[in-house]
Short mmCIF file of C-alpha atoms in Angstrom, two decimals:
data_model
loop_
_atom_site.label_atom_id
_atom_site.label_comp_id
_atom_site.label_asym_id
_atom_site.label_seq_id
_atom_site.Cartn_x
_atom_site.Cartn_y
_atom_site.Cartn_z
CA UNK O 20 11.08 -8.45 8.58
CA UNK O 21 12.41 -5.68 10.77
CA UNK O 22 11.83 -2.18 9.54
CA UNK O 23 15.04 -0.34 8.87
CA UNK O 24 15.65 3.17 10.09
CA UNK O 25 15.07 6.00 7.68
CA UNK O 26 18.29 7.02 6.01
CA UNK O 27 19.78 3.53 6.07
CA UNK O 28 19.05 3.07 2.41
CA UNK O 29 20.86 6.04 0.89
CA UNK O 30 23.86 5.19 3.06
CA UNK O 31 23.78 1.64 1.75
CA UNK O 32 23.51 2.83 -1.80
CA UNK O 33 26.58 5.03 -1.43
CA UNK O 34 28.60 2.17 -0.04
CA UNK O 35 27.51 -0.01 -2.92
CA UNK O 36 29.67 1.31 -5.75
CA UNK O 37 33.18 1.01 -4.31
CA UNK O 38 32.35 -2.40 -2.90
CA UNK O 39 31.31 -3.74 -6.27
CA UNK O 40 34.40 -2.30 -7.92
CA UNK O 41 36.61 -3.92 -5.31
CA UNK O 42 34.93 -7.31 -5.74
CA UNK O 43 35.29 -7.07 -9.52
CA UNK O 44 39.01 -6.35 -9.15
CA UNK O 45 39.42 -9.29 -6.79
CA UNK O 46 37.47 -11.55 -9.14
CA UNK O 47 39.52 -10.61 -12.18
CA UNK O 48 42.74 -11.05 -10.20
CA UNK O 49 41.71 -14.54 -9.11
CA UNK O 50 40.87 -15.60 -12.65
CA UNK O 51 44.14 -14.20 -14.05
CA UNK O 52 46.09 -16.00 -11.31
CA UNK O 53 44.32 -19.28 -12.13
CA UNK O 54 45.03 -18.88 -15.85
CA UNK O 55 48.71 -18.22 -15.16
CA UNK O 56 48.88 -21.23 -12.84
CA UNK O 57 47.23 -23.33 -15.53
CA UNK O 58 49.70 -22.18 -18.17
CA UNK O 59 52.70 -22.72 -15.86
CA UNK O 60 51.70 -26.19 -14.71
CA UNK O 61 50.91 -27.50 -18.21
CA UNK O 62 52.93 -25.68 -20.91
CA UNK O 63 55.93 -24.42 -18.94
CA UNK O 64 56.62 -26.90 -16.15
CA UNK O 65 54.77 -29.94 -17.52
CA UNK O 66 53.49 -30.95 -14.08
CA UNK O 67 50.27 -32.28 -15.63
CA UNK O 68 50.40 -34.42 -18.76
CA UNK O 69 48.54 -33.16 -21.86
CA UNK O 70 46.34 -36.28 -21.93
CA UNK O 71 44.99 -35.52 -18.46
CA UNK O 72 44.58 -31.80 -18.77
CA UNK O 73 45.24 -29.70 -21.88
CA UNK O 74 47.53 -26.71 -22.04
CA UNK O 75 46.06 -23.27 -22.80
CA UNK O 76 47.48 -23.52 -26.31
CA UNK O 77 45.71 -26.83 -26.95
CA UNK O 78 42.51 -25.36 -25.52
CA UNK O 79 42.67 -22.39 -27.88
CA UNK O 80 43.39 -24.69 -30.83
CA UNK O 81 40.34 -26.82 -29.98
CA UNK O 82 38.23 -23.70 -29.55
CA UNK O 83 39.37 -22.45 -32.97
CA UNK O 84 38.54 -25.77 -34.54
CA UNK O 85 34.99 -26.05 -33.18
CA UNK O 86 34.39 -22.37 -33.85
CA UNK O 87 35.43 -22.40 -37.55
CA UNK O 88 35.27 -25.99 -38.86
CA UNK O 89 32.78 -27.34 -36.40
CA UNK O 90 32.89 -30.53 -34.30
CA UNK O 91 30.41 -33.28 -33.50
CA UNK O 92 27.92 -32.13 -36.11
CA UNK O 93 28.06 -28.36 -35.63
CA UNK O 94 30.04 -25.24 -34.86
CA UNK O 95 30.23 -23.97 -31.29
CA UNK O 96 27.54 -21.39 -31.95
CA UNK O 97 25.22 -24.06 -33.37
CA UNK O 98 25.75 -26.28 -30.32
CA UNK O 99 25.16 -23.37 -27.94
CA UNK O 100 22.06 -22.18 -29.77
CA UNK O 101 20.63 -25.68 -29.78
CA UNK O 102 21.20 -26.22 -26.05
CA UNK O 103 20.02 -22.77 -24.97
CA UNK O 104 16.94 -23.12 -27.12
CA UNK O 105 15.99 -26.45 -25.57
CA UNK O 106 16.64 -25.14 -22.06
CA UNK O 107 14.41 -22.17 -22.74
CA UNK O 108 11.57 -24.18 -24.23
CA UNK O 109 11.67 -26.83 -21.48
CA UNK O 110 12.16 -24.33 -18.68
CA UNK O 111 9.45 -21.95 -19.83
CA UNK O 112 6.93 -24.75 -20.34
CA UNK O 113 7.70 -26.11 -16.87
CA UNK O 114 7.34 -22.65 -15.33
CA UNK O 115 4.17 -21.88 -17.26
CA UNK O 116 2.55 -25.00 -15.85
CA UNK O 117 4.39 -25.31 -12.53
CA UNK O 118 3.96 -21.82 -11.10
CA UNK O 119 0.17 -21.65 -11.57
CA UNK O 120 -0.20 -25.18 -10.25
CA UNK O 121 1.94 -24.45 -7.20
CA UNK O 122 -0.03 -21.26 -6.68
CA UNK O 123 -3.36 -23.07 -6.75
CA UNK O 124 -2.04 -25.75 -4.40
CA UNK O 125 -0.92 -23.10 -1.91
CA UNK O 126 -4.09 -21.07 -2.25
CA UNK O 127 -6.69 -23.81 -2.06
CA UNK O 128 -6.38 -26.77 0.26
CA UNK O 129 -8.77 -28.86 -1.82
CA UNK O 130 -6.52 -28.60 -4.85
CA UNK O 131 -3.55 -29.39 -2.66
CA UNK O 132 -5.26 -32.52 -1.33
CA UNK O 133 -5.99 -33.54 -4.89
CA UNK O 134 -2.55 -32.99 -6.41
CA UNK O 135 -0.29 -33.85 -3.48
CA UNK O 136 -0.54 -37.68 -3.72
CA UNK O 137 0.57 -37.57 -7.36
CA UNK O 138 3.52 -35.47 -6.29
CA UNK O 139 4.49 -37.79 -3.47
CA UNK O 140 4.80 -40.63 -5.97
CA UNK O 141 6.56 -38.75 -8.76
CA UNK O 142 8.86 -36.53 -6.73
CA UNK O 143 11.38 -39.16 -5.54
CA UNK O 144 12.14 -40.19 -9.13
CA UNK O 145 15.37 -38.43 -10.12
CA UNK O 146 14.74 -36.43 -13.32
CA UNK O 147 17.59 -38.26 -15.04
CA UNK O 148 15.74 -41.54 -14.58
CA UNK O 149 13.17 -40.21 -17.04
CA UNK O 150 15.71 -40.07 -19.89
CA UNK O 151 15.32 -43.69 -21.11
CA UNK O 152 11.53 -43.40 -21.18
CA UNK O 153 11.79 -40.02 -22.90
CA UNK O 154 13.96 -41.51 -25.64
CA UNK O 155 11.58 -44.44 -26.08
CA UNK O 156 8.67 -42.04 -26.38
CA UNK O 157 10.22 -39.23 -28.38
CA UNK O 158 13.44 -40.78 -29.84
CA UNK O 159 16.63 -38.71 -29.87
CA UNK O 160 15.15 -35.46 -31.19
CA UNK O 161 14.31 -32.21 -29.44
CA UNK O 162 11.06 -33.47 -27.95
CA UNK O 163 12.74 -35.97 -25.65
CA UNK O 164 15.10 -33.27 -24.30
CA UNK O 165 12.30 -30.79 -23.75
CA UNK O 166 10.37 -33.50 -21.96
CA UNK O 167 13.12 -34.35 -19.46
CA UNK O 168 13.88 -30.68 -18.89
CA UNK O 169 10.20 -30.13 -18.24
CA UNK O 170 10.11 -32.98 -15.72
CA UNK O 171 13.15 -31.73 -13.82
CA UNK O 172 12.28 -28.02 -13.90
CA UNK O 173 8.64 -28.56 -13.06
CA UNK O 174 9.12 -29.85 -9.52
CA UNK O 175 11.13 -26.93 -8.04
CA UNK O 176 8.76 -24.43 -9.65
CA UNK O 177 5.72 -26.08 -8.12
CA UNK O 178 7.19 -26.74 -4.67
CA UNK O 179 8.65 -23.28 -4.16
CA UNK O 180 5.62 -21.43 -5.49
CA UNK O 181 3.46 -23.58 -3.24
CA UNK O 182 5.63 -22.82 -0.19
CA UNK O 183 5.70 -19.12 -1.05
CA UNK O 184 1.93 -18.92 -1.30
CA UNK O 185 1.41 -20.94 1.86
CA UNK O 186 3.66 -18.55 3.76
CA UNK O 187 2.01 -15.36 2.56
CA UNK O 188 1.76 -13.22 5.68
CA UNK O 189 -1.68 -13.53 7.16
CA UNK O 190 -1.85 -10.03 8.58
CA UNK O 191 -1.24 -8.60 5.09
CA UNK O 192 -4.14 -10.61 3.69
CA UNK O 193 -6.28 -9.35 6.56
CA UNK O 194 -5.11 -5.77 5.98
CA UNK O 195 -6.25 -6.07 2.36
CA UNK O 196 -9.62 -7.54 3.31
CA UNK O 197 -10.46 -4.94 5.94
CA UNK O 198 -9.70 -2.25 3.36
CA UNK O 199 -12.21 -3.71 0.97
CA UNK O 200 -10.00 -5.59 -1.50
CA UNK O 201 -11.78 -8.09 -3.75
CA UNK O 202 -10.52 -11.65 -4.04
CA UNK O 203 -8.76 -10.82 -7.31
CA UNK O 204 -7.02 -7.85 -5.78
CA UNK O 205 -5.92 -9.87 -2.77
CA UNK O 206 -4.36 -12.42 -5.13
CA UNK O 207 -2.70 -9.84 -7.38
CA UNK O 208 -1.65 -7.33 -4.76
CA UNK O 209 -0.87 -9.52 -1.75
CA UNK O 210 -0.35 -13.18 -2.63
CA UNK O 211 1.70 -12.64 -5.78
CA UNK O 212 4.11 -10.01 -4.47
CA UNK O 213 4.52 -11.66 -1.06
CA UNK O 214 5.20 -15.05 -2.67
CA UNK O 215 7.40 -13.67 -5.43
CA UNK O 216 10.76 -14.09 -3.65
CA UNK O 217 9.99 -17.78 -3.17
CA UNK O 218 8.67 -18.09 -6.72
CA UNK O 219 11.95 -16.73 -8.01
CA UNK O 220 13.89 -19.15 -5.83
CA UNK O 221 11.89 -21.87 -7.56
CA UNK O 222 12.68 -20.45 -10.98
CA UNK O 223 16.38 -20.34 -10.18
CA UNK O 224 16.40 -23.96 -9.05
CA UNK O 225 14.33 -24.91 -12.11
CA UNK O 226 16.82 -23.25 -14.42
CA UNK O 227 19.74 -25.07 -12.79
CA UNK O 228 17.88 -28.35 -13.04
CA UNK O 229 17.15 -27.61 -16.71
CA UNK O 230 20.84 -27.33 -17.56
CA UNK O 231 21.79 -30.43 -15.58
CA UNK O 232 19.21 -32.63 -17.24
CA UNK O 233 19.78 -31.18 -20.69
CA UNK O 234 23.49 -31.98 -20.64
CA UNK O 235 22.78 -35.43 -19.25
CA UNK O 236 20.13 -36.09 -21.89
CA UNK O 237 22.42 -34.90 -24.67
CA UNK O 238 25.21 -37.11 -23.30
CA UNK O 239 22.94 -40.12 -23.60
CA UNK O 240 21.99 -39.32 -27.16
CA UNK O 241 21.61 -36.26 -29.35
CA UNK O 242 22.39 -34.96 -32.82
CA UNK O 243 23.47 -31.50 -31.80
CA UNK O 244 24.11 -29.54 -28.61
CA UNK O 245 26.81 -28.96 -26.02
CA UNK O 246 26.22 -32.34 -24.36
CA UNK O 247 26.62 -34.00 -27.73
CA UNK O 248 29.92 -32.14 -28.29
CA UNK O 249 31.05 -33.23 -24.82
CA UNK O 250 30.11 -36.83 -25.51
CA UNK O 251 31.93 -36.87 -28.86
CA UNK O 252 35.04 -35.30 -27.34
CA UNK O 253 34.99 -37.95 -24.65
CA UNK O 254 34.77 -40.74 -27.25
CA UNK O 255 37.64 -39.19 -29.19
CA UNK O 256 39.63 -38.80 -25.95
CA UNK O 257 40.01 -35.16 -26.98
CA UNK O 258 40.65 -33.48 -23.61
CA UNK O 259 41.04 -29.95 -25.02
CA UNK O 260 37.63 -30.30 -26.68
CA UNK O 261 36.09 -31.70 -23.49
CA UNK O 262 37.28 -28.60 -21.72
CA UNK O 263 35.94 -26.31 -24.46
CA UNK O 264 32.51 -27.92 -24.19
CA UNK O 265 32.54 -27.69 -20.39
CA UNK O 266 33.50 -24.03 -20.46
CA UNK O 267 30.76 -23.35 -23.06
CA UNK O 268 28.19 -25.06 -20.81
CA UNK O 269 29.37 -23.06 -17.81
CA UNK O 270 29.14 -19.74 -19.66
CA UNK O 271 25.75 -20.48 -21.21
CA UNK O 272 24.36 -21.59 -17.85
CA UNK O 273 25.78 -18.55 -16.10
CA UNK O 274 24.36 -16.15 -18.69
CA UNK O 275 20.84 -17.55 -18.44
CA UNK O 276 21.09 -17.39 -14.64
CA UNK O 277 22.17 -13.75 -14.80
CA UNK O 278 19.26 -12.99 -17.09
CA UNK O 279 16.87 -14.47 -14.55
CA UNK O 280 18.51 -12.59 -11.67
CA UNK O 281 18.07 -9.32 -13.62
CA UNK O 282 14.40 -10.07 -14.06
CA UNK O 283 14.05 -10.87 -10.36
CA UNK O 284 15.67 -7.61 -9.35
CA UNK O 285 13.27 -5.71 -11.58
CA UNK O 286 10.20 -7.45 -10.23
CA UNK O 287 11.20 -7.32 -6.55
CA UNK O 288 12.66 -3.83 -6.48
CA UNK O 289 10.77 -2.97 -3.28
CA UNK O 290 12.85 -5.31 -1.15
CA UNK O 291 14.97 -3.86 1.63
CA UNK O 292 17.88 -6.08 0.67
CA UNK O 293 17.71 -5.29 -3.05
CA UNK H 30 -24.76 6.45 11.40
CA UNK H 31 -22.16 3.84 12.23
CA UNK H 32 -22.93 2.54 15.65
CA UNK H 33 -21.61 -0.83 16.77
CA UNK H 34 -23.99 -3.15 18.58
CA UNK H 35 -22.47 -6.19 20.24
CA UNK H 36 -25.43 -8.33 21.22
CA UNK H 37 -24.84 -11.18 23.72
CA UNK H 38 -21.74 -12.26 21.86
CA UNK H 39 -19.70 -15.32 22.82
CA UNK H 40 -16.64 -16.77 21.18
CA UNK H 41 -15.89 -20.40 21.70
CA UNK H 42 -12.79 -21.84 20.07
CA UNK H 43 -13.10 -25.51 19.14
CA UNK H 44 -16.87 -25.33 19.60
CA UNK H 45 -18.35 -28.81 19.37
CA UNK H 46 -14.91 -30.39 19.74
CA UNK H 47 -13.54 -32.35 22.67
CA UNK H 48 -12.07 -29.32 24.46
CA UNK H 49 -14.01 -26.17 23.62
CA UNK H 50 -12.44 -22.99 24.98
CA UNK H 51 -14.70 -20.10 25.88
CA UNK H 52 -12.76 -16.94 25.03
CA UNK H 53 -15.62 -14.48 25.37
CA UNK H 54 -18.85 -15.06 27.24
CA UNK H 55 -22.02 -13.06 26.61
CA UNK H 56 -20.64 -9.60 25.91
CA UNK H 57 -23.14 -6.77 25.44
CA UNK H 58 -21.87 -3.40 24.29
CA UNK H 59 -23.17 -0.50 22.27
CA UNK H 60 -20.76 1.99 20.77
CA UNK H 61 -22.51 5.14 19.56
CA UNK H 62 -21.88 6.73 16.20
CA UNK H 63 -18.61 8.74 16.33
CA UNK H 64 -17.87 7.60 19.82
CA UNK H 65 -14.31 6.69 20.74
CA UNK H 66 -14.08 3.75 23.11
CA UNK H 67 -10.96 2.04 24.32
CA UNK H 68 -10.88 -1.50 25.60
CA UNK H 69 -8.44 -2.57 28.31
CA UNK H 70 -8.05 -5.82 30.14
CA UNK H 71 -5.50 -8.38 31.27
CA UNK H 72 -3.97 -10.51 28.52
CA UNK H 73 -6.24 -13.39 27.67
CA UNK H 74 -9.42 -11.40 28.32
CA UNK H 75 -10.35 -11.61 24.64
CA UNK H 76 -10.21 -7.89 23.83
CA UNK H 77 -8.42 -8.49 20.54
CA UNK H 78 -10.78 -11.36 19.70
CA UNK H 79 -13.73 -9.06 20.35
CA UNK H 80 -12.29 -6.45 17.98
CA UNK H 81 -11.53 -9.08 15.34
CA UNK H 82 -15.13 -10.25 15.49
CA UNK H 83 -16.33 -6.69 14.86
CA UNK H 84 -13.85 -6.56 11.96
CA UNK H 85 -15.27 -9.79 10.57
CA UNK H 86 -11.88 -11.50 10.76
CA UNK H 87 -13.20 -13.90 13.38
CA UNK H 88 -16.61 -15.56 13.42
CA UNK H 89 -19.09 -15.06 16.22
CA UNK H 90 -20.04 -18.27 18.04
CA UNK H 91 -23.18 -16.97 19.77
CA UNK H 92 -25.08 -13.71 19.53
CA UNK H 93 -24.72 -11.07 16.87
CA UNK H 94 -22.70 -8.00 15.99
CA UNK H 95 -24.34 -5.23 13.98
CA UNK H 96 -22.63 -2.22 12.50
CA UNK H 97 -24.87 0.55 11.19
CA UNK H 98 -27.76 -1.85 11.66
CA UNK H 99 -26.31 -4.58 9.46
CA UNK H 100 -25.09 -7.89 10.89
CA UNK H 101 -21.35 -8.44 10.43
CA UNK H 102 -20.66 -11.46 8.20
CA UNK H 103 -17.09 -10.79 7.10
CA UNK H 104 -14.42 -8.12 6.70
CA UNK H 105 -15.34 -4.97 4.82
CA UNK H 106 -14.11 -1.43 4.16
CA UNK H 107 -16.79 0.02 6.45
CA UNK H 108 -14.68 -1.30 9.35
CA UNK H 109 -11.02 -0.57 8.62
CA UNK H 110 -8.42 -1.99 11.01
CA UNK H 111 -5.13 -0.50 12.16
CA UNK H 112 -2.91 -3.39 13.23
CA UNK H 113 -0.22 -3.47 15.89
CA UNK H 114 2.34 -4.62 13.32
CA UNK H 115 1.30 -1.86 10.88
CA UNK H 116 0.61 -4.43 8.10
CA UNK H 117 1.66 -2.03 5.36
CA UNK H 118 2.26 -3.63 1.97
CA UNK H 119 6.06 -3.64 1.67
CA UNK H 120 5.90 -3.68 -2.15
CA UNK H 121 3.80 -0.54 -2.27
CA UNK H 122 4.98 3.02 -1.76
CA UNK H 123 3.52 5.25 0.93
CA UNK H 124 1.19 6.74 -1.70
CA UNK H 125 0.02 3.33 -2.93
CA UNK H 126 -0.52 2.14 0.64
CA UNK H 127 -2.62 5.16 1.56
CA UNK H 128 -4.92 4.81 -1.45
CA UNK H 129 -5.28 1.02 -1.16
CA UNK H 130 -8.70 1.15 0.48
CA UNK H 131 -9.84 4.11 -1.64
CA UNK H 132 -9.32 2.05 -4.75
CA UNK H 133 -11.71 -0.56 -3.33
CA UNK H 134 -14.52 1.95 -3.57
CA UNK H 135 -13.42 3.21 -6.97
CA UNK H 136 -12.14 6.65 -5.98
CA UNK H 137 -10.99 8.73 -8.96
CA UNK H 138 -7.37 9.62 -9.56
CA UNK H 139 -7.88 13.27 -8.49
CA UNK H 140 -9.63 12.13 -5.33
CA UNK H 141 -6.76 9.81 -4.51
CA UNK H 142 -4.05 12.39 -5.17
CA UNK H 143 -5.94 14.85 -3.01
CA UNK H 144 -6.21 12.33 -0.16
CA UNK H 145 -2.50 11.52 -0.30
CA UNK H 146 -1.61 15.20 -0.08
CA UNK H 147 -4.14 15.75 2.71
CA UNK H 148 -3.07 12.82 4.87
CA UNK H 149 0.65 13.34 4.39
CA UNK H 150 0.23 16.93 5.54
CA UNK H 151 -2.01 15.85 8.42
CA UNK H 152 0.56 13.25 9.50
CA UNK H 153 3.43 15.72 8.98
CA UNK H 154 5.00 13.40 6.43
CA UNK H 155 5.26 15.55 3.32
CA UNK H 156 7.82 14.32 0.80
CA UNK H 157 7.56 10.65 1.70
CA UNK H 158 4.90 9.67 -0.85
CA UNK H 159 7.25 7.66 -3.02
CA UNK H 160 9.18 5.94 -0.26
CA UNK H 161 8.71 2.29 0.61
CA UNK H 162 7.65 1.31 4.14
CA UNK H 163 11.04 -0.20 5.01
CA UNK H 164 12.58 3.24 4.47
CA UNK H 165 10.46 4.70 7.28
CA UNK H 166 10.70 4.52 11.08
CA UNK H 167 8.10 2.55 13.05
CA UNK H 168 6.19 5.68 14.04
CA UNK H 169 6.05 6.88 10.43
CA UNK H 170 4.91 3.45 9.25
CA UNK H 171 2.06 3.46 11.73
CA UNK H 172 1.07 6.95 10.58
CA UNK H 173 0.81 5.63 7.05
CA UNK H 174 -1.29 2.70 8.27
CA UNK H 175 -3.61 5.09 10.11
CA UNK H 176 -3.84 7.28 7.00
CA UNK H 177 -4.65 4.19 4.91
CA UNK H 178 -7.53 3.31 7.22
CA UNK H 179 -8.88 6.88 7.40
CA UNK H 180 -8.63 7.31 3.63
CA UNK H 181 -10.76 4.21 3.14
CA UNK H 182 -13.46 6.38 4.73
CA UNK H 183 -14.94 3.74 7.02
CA UNK H 184 -17.76 4.40 9.43
CA UNK H 185 -15.88 2.39 12.03
CA UNK H 186 -12.17 2.35 12.81
CA UNK H 187 -10.78 -0.59 14.74
CA UNK H 188 -7.35 -0.23 16.31
CA UNK H 189 -5.55 -3.22 17.75
CA UNK H 190 -2.86 -1.87 20.07
CA UNK H 191 -1.64 0.36 17.26
CA UNK H 192 1.11 1.97 19.35
CA UNK H 193 2.18 -1.21 21.13
CA UNK H 194 5.22 -1.73 18.92
CA UNK H 195 6.50 1.84 19.26
CA UNK H 196 8.99 3.27 21.75
CA UNK H 197 7.71 5.42 24.61
CA UNK H 198 8.38 8.87 23.10
CA UNK H 199 6.99 7.98 19.69
CA UNK H 200 3.99 6.50 21.41
CA UNK H 201 3.22 9.72 23.28
CA UNK H 202 3.53 11.77 20.11
CA UNK H 203 1.27 9.36 18.26
CA UNK H 204 -1.37 9.56 21.00
CA UNK H 205 -1.49 13.33 20.66
CA UNK H 206 -1.60 13.07 16.88
CA UNK H 207 -4.46 10.60 17.02
CA UNK H 208 -6.49 12.97 19.19
CA UNK H 209 -5.80 15.75 16.68
CA UNK H 210 -6.60 13.59 13.63
CA UNK H 211 -9.76 12.08 15.06
CA UNK H 212 -11.01 15.53 16.12
CA UNK H 213 -10.96 16.66 12.49
CA UNK H 214 -12.25 13.33 11.17
CA UNK H 215 -14.58 11.87 13.78
CA UNK H 216 -15.34 8.18 13.40
CA UNK H 217 -16.70 5.42 15.56
CA UNK H 218 -13.49 4.03 17.07
CA UNK H 219 -12.79 0.88 19.02
CA UNK H 220 -9.28 1.12 20.39
CA UNK H 221 -7.66 -1.93 22.00
CA UNK H 222 -4.75 -1.23 24.32
CA UNK H 223 -2.67 -2.49 27.23
CA UNK H 224 -2.01 0.96 28.54
CA UNK H 225 -4.41 2.44 31.07
CA UNK H 226 -3.10 6.00 30.46
CA UNK H 227 -3.59 5.63 26.74
CA UNK H 228 -7.11 4.28 27.22
CA UNK H 229 -8.17 7.13 29.50
CA UNK H 230 -6.45 9.84 27.46
CA UNK H 231 -7.98 8.84 24.12
CA UNK H 232 -11.45 7.51 24.81
CA UNK H 233 -14.92 8.80 25.51
CA UNK H 234 -15.55 5.61 27.46
CA UNK H 235 -13.15 2.97 28.71
CA UNK H 236 -14.35 -0.61 28.61
CA UNK H 237 -12.60 -2.74 31.22
CA UNK H 238 -12.64 -6.46 30.45
CA UNK H 239 -12.01 -9.44 32.68
CA UNK H 240 -10.95 -12.96 31.84
CA UNK H 241 -11.82 -16.63 32.44
CA UNK H 242 -13.89 -16.31 30.36
CA UNK H 243 -13.63 -12.89 28.73
CA UNK H 244 -16.39 -10.53 29.82
CA UNK H 245 -17.02 -6.81 30.34
CA UNK H 246 -16.23 -5.81 33.90
CA UNK H 247 -17.21 -2.19 33.80
CA UNK H 248 -17.56 0.75 31.46
CA UNK H 249 -16.14 4.06 32.68
CA UNK H 250 -17.20 7.39 31.26
CA UNK H 251 -14.41 9.81 30.38
CA UNK H 252 -16.11 12.07 27.87
CA UNK H 253 -17.89 14.30 30.40
CA UNK H 254 -14.65 15.01 32.28
CA UNK H 255 -12.68 15.54 29.06
CA UNK H 256 -15.19 18.01 27.72
CA UNK H 257 -15.57 19.84 31.03
CA UNK H 258 -11.79 20.27 31.37
CA UNK H 259 -11.00 20.65 27.65
CA UNK H 260 -8.30 17.94 27.62
CA UNK H 261 -7.93 17.92 23.87
CA UNK H 262 -6.69 21.51 23.90
CA UNK H 263 -3.76 20.76 26.18
CA UNK H 264 -0.55 18.78 25.74
CA UNK H 265 -0.73 15.17 26.82
CA UNK H 266 1.73 15.61 29.73
CA UNK H 267 -0.39 18.35 31.28
CA UNK H 268 -3.54 16.30 30.92
CA UNK H 269 -1.92 13.34 32.63
CA UNK H 270 -1.08 15.48 35.67
CA UNK H 271 -4.63 16.68 36.23
CA UNK H 272 -6.36 15.28 39.33
CA UNK H 273 -9.38 14.33 37.24
CA UNK H 274 -7.15 12.23 34.95
CA UNK H 275 -5.29 10.51 37.77
CA UNK H 276 -8.62 9.81 39.44
CA UNK H 277 -10.03 8.08 36.34
CA UNK H 278 -6.76 6.26 35.77
CA UNK H 279 -6.86 5.01 39.36
CA UNK H 280 -10.39 3.81 38.90
CA UNK H 281 -9.44 1.75 35.81
CA UNK H 282 -6.31 0.50 37.53
CA UNK H 283 -8.19 -0.81 40.55
CA UNK H 284 -10.57 -2.74 38.30
CA UNK H 285 -7.62 -4.34 36.53
CA UNK H 286 -5.87 -5.09 39.82
CA UNK H 287 -8.95 -6.90 41.13
CA UNK H 288 -8.82 -9.01 37.99
CA UNK H 289 -5.30 -10.08 38.63
CA UNK H 290 -5.99 -10.68 42.31
CA UNK H 291 -8.94 -12.88 41.44
CA UNK H 292 -6.60 -14.95 39.34
CA UNK H 293 -4.17 -15.88 42.10
#
């Protein structure tokens, strides 16, 4: 990490505001253009048939229906709440176990030697391949979803935390030791902060994996949730509803990711790039 | 009393293995309490390894190192190190970096605040207490690192080419500052450097090392000349033009040149 010259930071901060505003304007413009193109190609010009891709009007009608009357066993809010809840439970459990385990593996070679073989065997199994076993074990309820989310979110948390801890800068550890830091202080004040960017990378990947496996698990079998709504819409050949479910998944996933990014920015506020 | 005694110390990497490498062979050196020594030598002479052994960051293969009478068994706050790459904690502010070592010995809040004020004034860095290291220039960062080590209040200060990563002007300023700071806060200092000028300007004695394997070639006394001519009261440029300085510098230079000649 190269030290930056004094004064570079305020300058950067000043440049920050207009740039964000400009990117927001560009982003909004792009979305508006896409929506207009969508409306023109479906409703106005009929370039794409309604069975293949719904018009905006059909989309809004489907949205209204799932919002007020409900669809596939629940209203949109109920589906979203169910899915977000499962993602949170599975993700948090995976992180709560995965980060400490990865930390220990990176910190102590004996633990690494002990755990690594298990990892080598389990890691190549795609998380989705766990779904059948999860259903056999836990049936179609919440537990099976939480289990597969746990399995998929666990691995990136462990691996990235492990890598982060292994790459903690040696001269910083030495600097702490020669200034009398105890083992606990070295862990809290050197290992944790220096590994935290990598730990957060792991959390981000874990969160993405959580959403992917949740939707897949709900597609295979569920009573409620966005994947269930998607599956039902597919069976009914209801393309507007398929689109509604997909958009809902995208927004829910994006919101949880933003939440995590906020947390990361708060924790790693000392970074030159932040 | 924090004297350093290096007693027939050898460092052998891969000792007992198929290809052991002798980095340092039978070094004897005594650094008196509050004496400032600098160590010069061609690269590969083991000067940094020697310092790291005193710091406890490297084990001793043969012999023993004692600081204040106690054998060195590992790193400790009685032997603070200033590293070439500063090694400030990037997630800590200047204030938090300076008090890092003080917290190890349980200094009170008032004591810590006082030290931060004192060292920032001493280093001419008032108003930077809440900045992060990446917001400072290299010279400023190294000042903070030096303040961190001094504030830890060690008997021994070990400096591993602390100005090696700085540009020439900053380096000169830092050399003068170090003389000023160490005059007001005398410690036993072991200063590793590549620069012959720096070694002669700063130290009471200059230890010249040789390589293959690393050993002490000669120890040259500077303190008597410095005191007689009152170097520390004059700007560095004037000191470096004095005949006594150029004479000592030449003496160290010739020893280093012989080293390199012996290599070819």
